[in-house]
Amino acid sequence: MTYAAITGWGKCMPPAVLSNEDLSTFLDTSDEWIVSRTGMKQRRISHVPGIDLATVAGRRALACAGLAAEDLDLIVHGSCTFDEQVPNSASGVQVKLGAVNAASMDVNTACTSFLYGLSAASAMVRTGAVRNALVIGVEVISPYMDWSNRNVAVLFGDGCAAVVLQPSEKEEGLLGEQLGCYADARQILRVRGAGGVYTNRGAQLGNTLWDFDGGEIFKKAVKGMALASQKVIARCGLTAESIDLVVPHQANLRIIESVAKHAGLPMDKVFLTVQQYGNMSAATVPVALVDAIEAGRVRPGSTVLMPGFGGGLTLCSHLVRWGDRVTPLAASDAELPPCTRTALELVNDIRARKGTYDASADGLLWPRFAEVDAAQ
Ligand code: ACO
C-alpha cells in the first residue's frame, strides 16, 4: 500500500511582533486580561501578502525534502484570507516558486484549512494521482481584522508554514483523520466584508464585520476537537497513551487544556505556540509542527495527533506517523524583504485606512506593499 510521507517542512513568520501592550494603546484591554483569558502574549503582523509568506515557506519545505520546485505535482493553499477571489492563491505561489509542472488548488475551511488540505493531498498521493505535493497553511488576517473590536482583535496573528508529501511504501504520514462540521452554528463565527477588495469594491481595507460568539465557539471547539481526537485514535487502533505528541489548533490556551483533559491527553505531550503567535487560523498547526520538529519534540516514528477547529464550524483531528528523518536534507536561502516598520505602525496604518481605501486608485491591494514592490 502507498502512503503519503511528510518529507519536507518549513515556516515563514513575518518579523513584526505585536504585543498585548501595543493592543492596549488603541483598545480598552490589558495584558492581564488577554493572558488570563487566552494565554497569548504576542502575535505577528505581516508586511507582505500571504502569497509571499507561502512562497518562502514553500522554498524552505522543498529544500528540506531535497526537491526542486519543478518536482511538484500539486500545491494546496490552505487559508481563509486571500487577496483575490479569482485566480486562486495557490497559482500565485506556483508562479513565484516556478513550479511549472504543478496543479494548484485552494482549500478554505477557515482554521482547519491546512488539515483539510493535508487530507486532500495525502489522498491524491496515496491513489497515485500526484507524486509530490506541497501543502501550505497561511493566514494574513491583519488587513481584514476589525481592529475596533476587542473581542476578536486581540486573538489573531499572521503566519505561514508548509509541508511536502511524497509517496512511501512504509506506513507513515497521515494514518487517519476524523472530519466534521457543526454547520447549524455557522453564523456564530462569520467575517463579512473581507474576501478581497477587488471583488467587493465597497468593502475596504479592514472594513469588516466580525460576528463572533466567543463563549459558544469555545464550547463547540472543545467538544469538536476532543470527540474527533477520540474517534481517530480508536479508528487507527491506538490509545491516547500511545500518542507521542499533540499539535493542536492554537485558538486559546484554555481551549487546548480542556481538549487535552476531555481526550485523556496529558499537557506535557501538547506542543504550544499560542503564547508567542496567537491564533493564526490555518497557519497555527503547521507552524507549531515545524517548531516542534525544530525543538526535537518529533522523533523518528512518533505518532502525532493534530486536532483542529474553525469557522463553518469545521472540526477535525489528524493522526500522523512520522518517518525516519527529523532533520532537513538542505536549507533554503529564501527570505522575506526586510520590514522597516513596527507591528503597531503596520496596524495603525490599516486602522487609518479603514473606510478610505479606493481599490481603483492605484491597482495595489495594500498601499503599504508599494514600498515592498519598489524595493524588489
Ligand atoms: N479585553 C478586555 N475585556 C474584554 C476583551 C478584551 N480584549 N474582550 C472581551 N472583553 C470583555 C467583554 O466585553 C466581556 O465583558 P462583560 O462581561 O462586561 O460583558 C468579558 O470581557 C467577556 O468575558 P468572557 O466572555 O467571560 O470571556 P472569556 O473568558 O469567555 O474569553 C474569549 C473570551 C477569549 C473570546 C473566549 O471565549 C474564547 O477564546 N473563545 C474562542 C474564541 C476562538 O478562539 N475562536 C476561534 C476558534 S476558530 C478559529 O480559529 C477561526
mmCIF file of C-alpha atoms in Angstrom, residues 82-337:
data_model
loop_
_atom_site.group_PDB
_atom_site.id
_atom_site.type_symbol
_atom_site.label_atom_id
_atom_site.label_comp_id
_atom_site.label_asym_id
_atom_site.label_seq_id
_atom_site.Cartn_x
_atom_site.Cartn_y
_atom_site.Cartn_z
ATOM 1 C CA PHE A 82 -6.855 35.788 0.246
ATOM 2 C CA ASP A 83 -6.473 38.951 -1.767
ATOM 3 C CA GLU A 84 -8.296 37.965 -4.920
ATOM 4 C CA GLN A 85 -11.404 35.821 -5.413
ATOM 5 C CA VAL A 86 -10.052 34.629 -8.778
ATOM 6 C CA PRO A 87 -7.431 33.443 -9.579
ATOM 7 C CA ASN A 88 -6.737 31.263 -6.581
ATOM 8 C CA SER A 89 -3.783 31.906 -4.280
ATOM 9 C CA ALA A 90 -2.160 28.510 -4.918
ATOM 10 C CA SER A 91 -1.499 29.556 -8.517
ATOM 11 C CA GLY A 92 0.155 32.730 -7.191
ATOM 12 C CA VAL A 93 2.510 30.631 -5.076
ATOM 13 C CA GLN A 94 3.067 28.302 -8.036
ATOM 14 C CA VAL A 95 4.247 31.087 -10.310
ATOM 15 C CA LYS A 96 6.521 32.593 -7.624
ATOM 16 C CA LEU A 97 8.055 29.179 -6.892
ATOM 17 C CA GLY A 98 8.440 28.326 -10.595
ATOM 18 C CA ALA A 99 6.587 25.058 -10.008
ATOM 19 C CA VAL A 100 5.781 24.709 -13.697
ATOM 20 C CA ASN A 101 4.557 21.105 -13.517
ATOM 21 C CA ALA A 102 2.153 21.526 -10.602
ATOM 22 C CA ALA A 103 -1.616 21.666 -10.315
ATOM 23 C CA SER A 104 -2.813 24.239 -7.793
ATOM 24 C CA MET A 105 -5.853 24.456 -5.588
ATOM 25 C CA ASP A 106 -7.103 26.466 -2.616
ATOM 26 C CA VAL A 107 -8.825 24.921 0.394
ATOM 27 C CA ASN A 108 -10.844 27.190 2.666
ATOM 28 C CA THR A 109 -12.286 25.611 5.789
ATOM 29 C CA ALA A 110 -11.107 28.549 7.956
ATOM 30 C CA CYS A 111 -8.739 27.491 10.759
ATOM 31 C CA THR A 112 -8.771 23.841 9.638
ATOM 32 C CA SER A 113 -7.741 24.659 6.046
ATOM 33 C CA PHE A 114 -4.221 23.223 6.374
ATOM 34 C CA LEU A 115 -5.514 19.980 7.886
ATOM 35 C CA TYR A 116 -8.318 19.552 5.324
ATOM 36 C CA GLY A 117 -5.686 20.305 2.658
ATOM 37 C CA LEU A 118 -3.446 17.623 4.175
ATOM 38 C CA SER A 119 -6.330 15.149 3.851
ATOM 39 C CA ALA A 120 -6.936 16.036 0.192
ATOM 40 C CA ALA A 121 -3.261 15.971 -0.807
ATOM 41 C CA SER A 122 -2.500 12.756 1.131
ATOM 42 C CA ALA A 123 -5.411 11.021 -0.611
ATOM 43 C CA MET A 124 -4.132 12.144 -4.021
ATOM 44 C CA VAL A 125 -0.598 10.948 -3.268
ATOM 45 C CA ARG A 126 -1.916 7.628 -1.987
ATOM 46 C CA THR A 127 -4.023 6.962 -5.105
ATOM 47 C CA GLY A 128 -1.139 7.909 -7.375
ATOM 48 C CA ALA A 129 -2.961 10.926 -8.864
ATOM 49 C CA VAL A 130 0.080 13.030 -7.892
ATOM 50 C CA ARG A 131 3.528 12.200 -6.533
ATOM 51 C CA ASN A 132 4.991 15.265 -4.847
ATOM 52 C CA ALA A 133 2.672 17.732 -3.100
ATOM 53 C CA LEU A 134 3.186 20.968 -1.177
ATOM 54 C CA VAL A 135 0.536 21.681 1.476
ATOM 55 C CA ILE A 136 0.502 25.212 2.846
ATOM 56 C CA GLY A 137 -1.232 26.712 5.873
ATOM 57 C CA VAL A 138 -1.092 30.504 5.622
ATOM 58 C CA GLU A 139 -3.043 33.382 7.032
ATOM 59 C CA VAL A 140 -2.631 37.144 6.748
ATOM 60 C CA ILE A 141 -5.589 38.240 8.814
ATOM 61 C CA SER A 142 -4.355 41.691 9.809
ATOM 62 C CA PRO A 143 -5.809 43.613 6.820
ATOM 63 C CA TYR A 144 -9.219 42.003 7.344
ATOM 64 C CA MET A 145 -9.282 42.394 11.112
ATOM 65 C CA ASP A 146 -11.824 44.735 12.679
ATOM 66 C CA TRP A 147 -9.260 46.486 14.857
ATOM 67 C CA SER A 148 -12.008 48.369 16.708
ATOM 68 C CA ASN A 149 -13.494 45.113 18.086
ATOM 69 C CA ARG A 150 -11.566 43.958 21.166
ATOM 70 C CA ASN A 151 -13.481 40.645 21.219
ATOM 71 C CA VAL A 152 -11.534 39.498 18.152
ATOM 72 C CA ALA A 153 -8.641 41.916 17.574
ATOM 73 C CA VAL A 154 -6.559 40.523 20.451
ATOM 74 C CA LEU A 155 -6.859 36.887 19.342
ATOM 75 C CA PHE A 156 -5.374 36.632 15.871
ATOM 76 C CA GLY A 157 -1.995 36.897 14.153
ATOM 77 C CA ASP A 158 -0.354 36.293 10.751
ATOM 78 C CA GLY A 159 1.945 33.416 9.784
ATOM 79 C CA CYS A 160 2.690 30.535 7.447
ATOM 80 C CA ALA A 161 4.184 27.047 7.210
ATOM 81 C CA ALA A 162 4.183 24.269 4.647
ATOM 82 C CA VAL A 163 4.926 20.556 4.329
ATOM 83 C CA VAL A 164 5.984 18.375 1.396
ATOM 84 C CA LEU A 165 4.305 14.988 0.841
ATOM 85 C CA GLN A 166 5.875 12.149 -1.154
ATOM 86 C CA PRO A 167 4.809 8.550 -1.778
ATOM 87 C CA SER A 168 6.212 5.905 0.555
ATOM 88 C CA GLU A 169 5.684 2.169 0.864
ATOM 89 C CA LYS A 170 6.195 2.421 4.646
ATOM 90 C CA GLU A 171 3.277 3.042 6.992
ATOM 91 C CA GLU A 172 3.894 6.726 7.612
ATOM 92 C CA GLY A 173 2.330 10.125 7.023
ATOM 93 C CA LEU A 174 -1.403 10.560 7.584
ATOM 94 C CA LEU A 175 -2.747 7.312 9.094
ATOM 95 C CA GLY A 176 -6.294 8.578 9.601
ATOM 96 C CA GLU A 177 -8.477 11.607 10.162
ATOM 97 C CA GLN A 178 -11.882 12.481 11.568
ATOM 98 C CA LEU A 179 -13.583 15.346 9.738
ATOM 99 C CA GLY A 180 -16.819 17.118 10.618
ATOM 100 C CA CYS A 181 -18.755 20.375 10.647
ATOM 101 C CA TYR A 182 -21.263 21.909 13.069
ATOM 102 C CA ALA A 183 -22.925 23.742 10.169
ATOM 103 C CA ASP A 184 -26.026 24.623 12.202
ATOM 104 C CA ALA A 185 -23.826 27.006 14.194
ATOM 105 C CA ARG A 186 -22.023 28.517 11.186
ATOM 106 C CA GLN A 187 -23.381 32.005 11.938
ATOM 107 C CA ILE A 188 -21.556 32.299 15.298
ATOM 108 C CA LEU A 189 -18.186 32.812 13.573
ATOM 109 C CA ARG A 190 -18.543 34.908 10.469
ATOM 110 C CA VAL A 191 -16.438 37.625 8.816
ATOM 111 C CA ARG A 192 -18.345 39.815 6.406
ATOM 112 C CA GLY A 193 -16.768 42.301 4.047
ATOM 113 C CA ALA A 194 -13.437 40.506 3.558
ATOM 114 C CA GLY A 195 -12.546 38.152 0.715
ATOM 115 C CA GLY A 196 -10.605 40.620 -1.394
ATOM 116 C CA VAL A 197 -11.250 44.258 -2.121
ATOM 117 C CA TYR A 198 -11.226 43.620 -5.859
ATOM 118 C CA THR A 199 -14.419 41.590 -5.555
ATOM 119 C CA ASN A 200 -16.035 43.921 -3.054
ATOM 120 C CA ARG A 201 -15.420 47.406 -4.292
ATOM 121 C CA GLY A 202 -17.422 48.683 -1.376
ATOM 122 C CA ALA A 203 -15.596 46.578 1.203
ATOM 123 C CA GLN A 204 -12.453 48.413 2.080
ATOM 124 C CA LEU A 205 -9.270 47.530 3.896
ATOM 125 C CA GLY A 206 -10.089 46.487 7.440
ATOM 126 C CA ASN A 207 -13.720 47.368 6.881
ATOM 127 C CA THR A 208 -15.011 44.029 8.055
ATOM 128 C CA LEU A 209 -17.747 42.973 10.391
ATOM 129 C CA TRP A 210 -16.960 40.035 12.662
ATOM 130 C CA ASP A 211 -19.847 38.024 14.104
ATOM 131 C CA PHE A 212 -18.117 36.180 16.913
ATOM 132 C CA ASP A 213 -19.772 34.415 19.828
ATOM 133 C CA GLY A 214 -16.586 33.605 21.760
ATOM 134 C CA GLY A 215 -18.277 31.604 24.527
ATOM 135 C CA GLU A 216 -20.241 29.335 22.153
ATOM 136 C CA ILE A 217 -17.205 28.851 19.888
ATOM 137 C CA PHE A 218 -15.174 27.924 22.969
ATOM 138 C CA LYS A 219 -17.624 25.167 23.978
ATOM 139 C CA LYS A 220 -18.033 23.772 20.464
ATOM 140 C CA ALA A 221 -14.262 23.863 19.843
ATOM 141 C CA VAL A 222 -13.602 21.785 22.969
ATOM 142 C CA LYS A 223 -16.355 19.268 22.175
ATOM 143 C CA GLY A 224 -15.455 19.022 18.468
ATOM 144 C CA MET A 225 -11.691 18.579 18.875
ATOM 145 C CA ALA A 226 -11.978 16.174 21.823
ATOM 146 C CA LEU A 227 -14.560 13.928 20.080
ATOM 147 C CA ALA A 228 -12.709 13.958 16.752
ATOM 148 C CA SER A 229 -9.478 13.044 18.556
ATOM 149 C CA GLN A 230 -11.064 10.141 20.413
ATOM 150 C CA LYS A 231 -12.624 8.840 17.190
ATOM 151 C CA VAL A 232 -9.475 8.987 15.066
ATOM 152 C CA ILE A 233 -7.332 7.386 17.786
ATOM 153 C CA ALA A 234 -9.825 4.490 18.027
ATOM 154 C CA ARG A 235 -10.148 4.180 14.236
ATOM 155 C CA CYS A 236 -6.366 3.810 13.917
ATOM 156 C CA GLY A 237 -6.396 1.071 16.571
ATOM 157 C CA LEU A 238 -4.399 3.195 19.019
ATOM 158 C CA THR A 239 -4.957 4.541 22.534
ATOM 159 C CA ALA A 240 -4.487 8.022 23.991
ATOM 160 C CA GLU A 241 -1.404 6.680 25.831
ATOM 161 C CA SER A 242 0.251 5.754 22.538
ATOM 162 C CA ILE A 243 0.131 9.322 21.192
ATOM 163 C CA ASP A 244 3.636 10.806 21.453
ATOM 164 C CA LEU A 245 2.824 14.420 20.664
ATOM 165 C CA VAL A 246 -0.292 16.586 20.257
ATOM 166 C CA VAL A 247 -0.026 19.592 17.930
ATOM 167 C CA PRO A 248 -3.443 21.263 18.258
ATOM 168 C CA HIS A 249 -5.020 24.316 16.658
ATOM 169 C CA GLN A 250 -3.879 27.182 18.885
ATOM 170 C CA ALA A 251 -7.057 29.255 19.357
ATOM 171 C CA ASN A 252 -6.807 29.726 23.103
ATOM 172 C CA LEU A 253 -4.686 28.072 25.812
ATOM 173 C CA ARG A 254 -7.787 27.261 27.867
ATOM 174 C CA ILE A 255 -9.440 25.535 24.869
ATOM 175 C CA ILE A 256 -6.306 23.409 24.366
ATOM 176 C CA GLU A 257 -6.152 22.465 28.059
ATOM 177 C CA SER A 258 -9.812 21.481 28.023
ATOM 178 C CA VAL A 259 -9.475 19.383 24.840
ATOM 179 C CA ALA A 260 -6.476 17.570 26.343
ATOM 180 C CA LYS A 261 -8.426 16.819 29.535
ATOM 181 C CA HIS A 262 -11.535 15.545 27.696
ATOM 182 C CA ALA A 263 -9.480 13.394 25.289
ATOM 183 C CA GLY A 264 -7.258 11.957 28.044
ATOM 184 C CA LEU A 265 -4.077 13.535 26.680
ATOM 185 C CA PRO A 266 -1.575 14.883 29.257
ATOM 186 C CA MET A 267 -0.492 18.506 28.748
ATOM 187 C CA ASP A 268 3.190 17.557 28.762
ATOM 188 C CA LYS A 269 2.540 15.872 25.404
ATOM 189 C CA VAL A 270 0.895 19.015 23.978
ATOM 190 C CA PHE A 271 3.008 21.429 21.955
ATOM 191 C CA LEU A 272 2.101 25.102 22.464
ATOM 192 C CA THR A 273 2.824 28.215 20.396
ATOM 193 C CA VAL A 274 -0.267 30.242 21.339
ATOM 194 C CA GLN A 275 1.757 32.434 23.713
ATOM 195 C CA GLN A 276 4.078 33.806 21.038
ATOM 196 C CA TYR A 277 1.942 33.643 17.871
ATOM 197 C CA GLY A 278 -1.732 33.844 18.951
ATOM 198 C CA ASN A 279 -4.337 32.243 16.686
ATOM 199 C CA MET A 280 -3.036 32.196 13.101
ATOM 200 C CA SER A 281 -6.064 30.249 11.873
ATOM 201 C CA ALA A 282 -4.899 27.831 9.123
ATOM 202 C CA ALA A 283 -1.228 28.512 9.911
ATOM 203 C CA THR A 284 -1.285 27.514 13.580
ATOM 204 C CA VAL A 285 -0.961 23.742 13.182
ATOM 205 C CA PRO A 286 1.793 23.669 10.521
ATOM 206 C CA VAL A 287 3.800 26.410 12.268
ATOM 207 C CA ALA A 288 3.534 24.519 15.566
ATOM 208 C CA LEU A 289 4.515 21.294 13.789
ATOM 209 C CA VAL A 290 7.649 22.900 12.336
ATOM 210 C CA ASP A 291 8.536 24.418 15.722
ATOM 211 C CA ALA A 292 8.001 21.024 17.389
ATOM 212 C CA ILE A 293 10.333 19.316 14.899
ATOM 213 C CA GLU A 294 12.962 22.018 15.383
ATOM 214 C CA ALA A 295 12.625 21.687 19.173
ATOM 215 C CA GLY A 296 13.300 17.937 18.956
ATOM 216 C CA ARG A 297 9.779 17.008 20.068
ATOM 217 C CA VAL A 298 9.107 14.927 16.925
ATOM 218 C CA ARG A 299 11.239 11.770 16.805
ATOM 219 C CA PRO A 300 11.570 9.075 14.150
ATOM 220 C CA GLY A 301 8.345 7.029 14.234
ATOM 221 C CA SER A 302 6.474 9.459 16.538
ATOM 222 C CA THR A 303 2.674 9.360 16.465
ATOM 223 C CA VAL A 304 1.456 12.947 16.219
ATOM 224 C CA LEU A 305 -2.171 13.979 16.775
ATOM 225 C CA MET A 306 -3.374 17.261 15.257
ATOM 226 C CA PRO A 307 -6.879 18.404 16.345
ATOM 227 C CA GLY A 308 -8.359 21.436 14.580
ATOM 228 C CA PHE A 309 -11.390 23.699 14.719
ATOM 229 C CA GLY A 310 -12.539 26.711 12.709
ATOM 230 C CA GLY A 311 -15.281 28.718 11.058
ATOM 231 C CA GLY A 312 -18.006 26.608 9.500
ATOM 232 C CA LEU A 313 -17.827 25.367 12.235
ATOM 233 C CA THR A 314 -15.383 22.847 10.816
ATOM 234 C CA LEU A 315 -13.652 20.343 13.074
ATOM 235 C CA CYS A 316 -11.144 17.562 12.633
ATOM 236 C CA SER A 317 -8.366 15.533 14.146
ATOM 237 C CA HIS A 318 -5.493 14.074 12.116
ATOM 238 C CA LEU A 319 -3.186 11.281 13.187
ATOM 239 C CA VAL A 320 0.263 11.174 11.587
ATOM 240 C CA ARG A 321 3.096 8.710 11.964
ATOM 241 C CA TRP A 322 6.431 10.401 11.419
ATOM 242 C CA GLY A 323 9.044 8.797 9.175
ATOM 243 C CA ASP A 324 12.733 8.195 9.852
ATOM 244 C CA ARG A 325 14.007 11.696 9.153
ATOM 245 C CA VAL A 326 13.598 14.648 11.532
ATOM 246 C CA THR A 327 16.332 16.830 10.033
ATOM 247 C CA PRO A 328 16.236 18.747 6.736
ATOM 248 C CA LEU A 329 18.153 17.440 3.716
ATOM 249 C CA ALA A 330 19.123 21.021 2.838
ATOM 250 C CA ALA A 331 18.343 24.626 3.766
ATOM 251 C CA SER A 332 16.925 27.319 1.501
ATOM 252 C CA ASP A 333 18.282 30.875 1.442
ATOM 253 C CA ALA A 334 14.795 32.286 0.695
ATOM 254 C CA GLU A 335 13.977 35.330 2.854
ATOM 255 C CA LEU A 336 11.243 37.954 3.060
ATOM 256 C CA PRO A 337 12.068 41.521 2.097
#
